[in-house]
Structure formats: C-alpha cells, structure tokens
C-alpha cells in the first residue's frame, strides 16, 4: 500500500515539474521568448508550436509566453521550472562559456557567413556541449546584426562614443569590446531598457533591426547607426530531463520543430532587414550608414588580445575564414 502511495506521489511530483499533464493526458511544453508575437522570435515560436502539436497529434500542448529577461529564462530552463526558451545569445555565454566565441565583434561578414558557421561543424559542436551545462541546444536561432542607437547625443566617428553610457546585454565579450572603445557599457536585461532610455539613464543601446522594429525602440531614440558591429545568434534551448522524458518519436518531432522554428526565424529576420530600415526611416528616426566600419573595429582593437587569449587566434581566424 505504501509503495502504491509513493508511486502516486512520485507521478504527481513528476507531472508538476515536467510539462504539467492535462486532463487530456497532454504534456504541456512552455516556451518563452523576449519579443512580441509579431517578431522574428514570435514567428519562430508559432512555427514551433504548429509543427510540434501537429506532429505529436496534440499529445504535446505548446504554450508560448513572453519573458523579456533572457537570463531568467535560461535559469528556469536549467532548473526545470519551464521546459524551453528562445533567447538571444546575450546571456548564453554565462551558461555555456564556449559559445562566447560567437559574440566577438566583427567576426562575420554577413548572414550567409554567420548561418554557415552555425549550421556547420563549429555550430553543431557547440550545440553538443549544452548538456554538460544542464541545457539541451535544440537549434540555433538568430537575433541579427546589432546596430547602435542613441538619443539626443549624435556620433560622427567612434571617438564620439568615448564616455557614453550604452546599454549592452549581460554579455562579457560585448562589455569588454565596448570598454575598449571608451564606452561606459551598462549591462541590463532587456526588460529594463525602455525605462532606462526614457529616463536618460543611458545615452543609447544596440540591437538588431528586427528587435528595434518589433519593440518600437525608435520611439525612444533619435539616431540609428548601421554599425552591424556584432552578430547576435539566438538559441532554442530545452531542459535535458524534459527532453529525455519524451518518447523517441516526440524527441524527433521536437528536433524537426526546432528546425522549422529556425527557418521561420531566419525568414522573418530577412524580411525585417529588407524593409525594416525604410519603415524605421518613415517612422522618423535618423538613419546613418557607416562609411568607415573598420574605424569601429579599430576602436575595439585593444580587446582582441584578450579574445585571442580566451579563444585562440586560430579558432577566431577559422571562424572568420569560413566559406
Ligand atoms: O538586447 C537584448 O537583450 C536582446 O537582443 C533581446 C532584445 C532580448 C532579444 O530579443
């Protein structure tokens, strides 16, 4: 009798921690992301939901929620208080340190280059490291190339950035690069950014076009500099024990649905990059193309010795030379 009670309690505990089972016997999979539904992450989450629910014939019920604090999202996935999350790689390096190599500024020439590295050996080897850190890397996602925006202060050359307070993600590589350029980087979660811009606690921020568009950051900023200084990957991560608890077919469906999500995400990034700059110009923000992009890289140059020491000059070069 006691064994029976223990078994019931055990089952209840399991269904409370893993994808709460509903009356219909469904497994609930909550996936959070940090943008509105109508965005590069929002569309990815919807593609994932449609694919996984169809493939598992409703046995898995996907619930999409917004959570702007990406560090918290990854912590919850690691602890198992939520099943999955789509996040930018901003805080990812604090969980899977090897992924920080992707955060080095001016590593990728464009989207084909970055996607090639993520889809190729380097990206796949990095994904294989996730379980070591209590995460399952289902698929690489994409946030986009980051651009600088400022409020009332304007910039002609990187020299003008010296002493400016720029909000960065909680990402040690980005912070080191901006520090080298003389900026006072102010790391904070995205949820804290709008009030910081509105109250003038920071002079500016940096984010990809899809994020600026979807979150109306242009309403809080006057200038957008197309610096494209760093590629910002994203990740679709799940809790490894949750994944292991799914049957084989469901695990395969999770993987292919992650790939659908990544495809939808990239398609939306492309669309936003294509029409987003004109849309933002029409909405009134001053858009500045950068003629001398290398000047920005040179301004960050003193950080590169540390990046080479951390990742190895050869590894950095292999990523730069990918073709
Ligand atoms: O700036 C960030 O923190 C990230 O780019 C964001 C906006 C959370 C990604 O959606």
mmCIF file of N, CA and C in Angstrom, residues 2 7 45 158 207 231 240 244 250 267 283 303-304 308 315:
data_model
loop_
_atom_site.group_PDB
_atom_site.id
_atom_site.type_symbol
_atom_site.label_atom_id
_atom_site.label_comp_id
_atom_site.label_asym_id
_atom_site.label_seq_id
_atom_site.Cartn_x
_atom_site.Cartn_y
_atom_site.Cartn_z
ATOM 1 N N UNK A 2 1.917 1.223 0.864
ATOM 2 C CA UNK A 2 2.803 2.398 0.928
ATOM 3 C C UNK A 2 3.530 2.612 -0.406
ATOM 4 N N UNK A 7 4.264 5.675 -5.286
ATOM 5 C CA UNK A 7 4.253 5.747 -6.756
ATOM 6 C C UNK A 7 3.349 6.885 -7.218
ATOM 7 N N UNK A 45 8.386 30.925 -32.573
ATOM 8 C CA UNK A 45 7.667 30.175 -31.538
ATOM 9 C C UNK A 45 6.360 29.613 -32.098
ATOM 10 N N UNK A 158 33.795 56.879 -34.088
ATOM 11 C CA UNK A 158 33.802 56.154 -32.794
ATOM 12 C C UNK A 158 34.379 56.987 -31.646
ATOM 13 N N UNK A 207 20.990 47.029 -30.867
ATOM 14 C CA UNK A 207 20.141 45.869 -31.115
ATOM 15 C C UNK A 207 19.955 45.684 -32.619
ATOM 16 N N UNK A 231 27.334 40.061 -34.681
ATOM 17 C CA UNK A 231 26.215 39.167 -34.987
ATOM 18 C C UNK A 231 25.689 38.612 -33.667
ATOM 19 N N UNK A 240 17.128 19.254 -20.486
ATOM 20 C CA UNK A 240 17.502 17.913 -20.969
ATOM 21 C C UNK A 240 16.665 16.794 -20.353
ATOM 22 N N UNK A 244 14.484 14.092 -22.309
ATOM 23 C CA UNK A 244 14.702 12.651 -22.108
ATOM 24 C C UNK A 244 13.413 11.941 -21.710
ATOM 25 N N UNK A 250 8.508 11.669 -30.162
ATOM 26 C CA UNK A 250 8.323 13.059 -29.702
ATOM 27 C C UNK A 250 9.646 13.812 -29.700
ATOM 28 N N UNK A 267 13.666 33.633 -41.872
ATOM 29 C CA UNK A 267 12.859 34.272 -42.918
ATOM 30 C C UNK A 267 12.382 35.648 -42.447
ATOM 31 N N UNK A 283 9.177 56.179 -40.042
ATOM 32 C CA UNK A 283 8.639 56.462 -38.701
ATOM 33 C C UNK A 283 9.374 57.628 -38.044
ATOM 34 N N UNK A 303 40.750 45.085 -27.184
ATOM 35 C CA UNK A 303 40.104 43.930 -26.525
ATOM 36 C C UNK A 303 40.466 42.625 -27.223
ATOM 37 N N UNK A 304 40.977 42.729 -28.457
ATOM 38 C CA UNK A 304 41.180 41.493 -29.243
ATOM 39 C C UNK A 304 42.288 40.601 -28.685
ATOM 40 N N UNK A 308 41.757 36.723 -28.167
ATOM 41 C CA UNK A 308 42.673 35.694 -28.712
ATOM 42 C C UNK A 308 43.174 34.790 -27.598
ATOM 43 N N UNK A 315 41.386 29.698 -33.769
ATOM 44 C CA UNK A 315 39.936 29.421 -33.785
ATOM 45 C C UNK A 315 39.175 30.652 -34.299
#
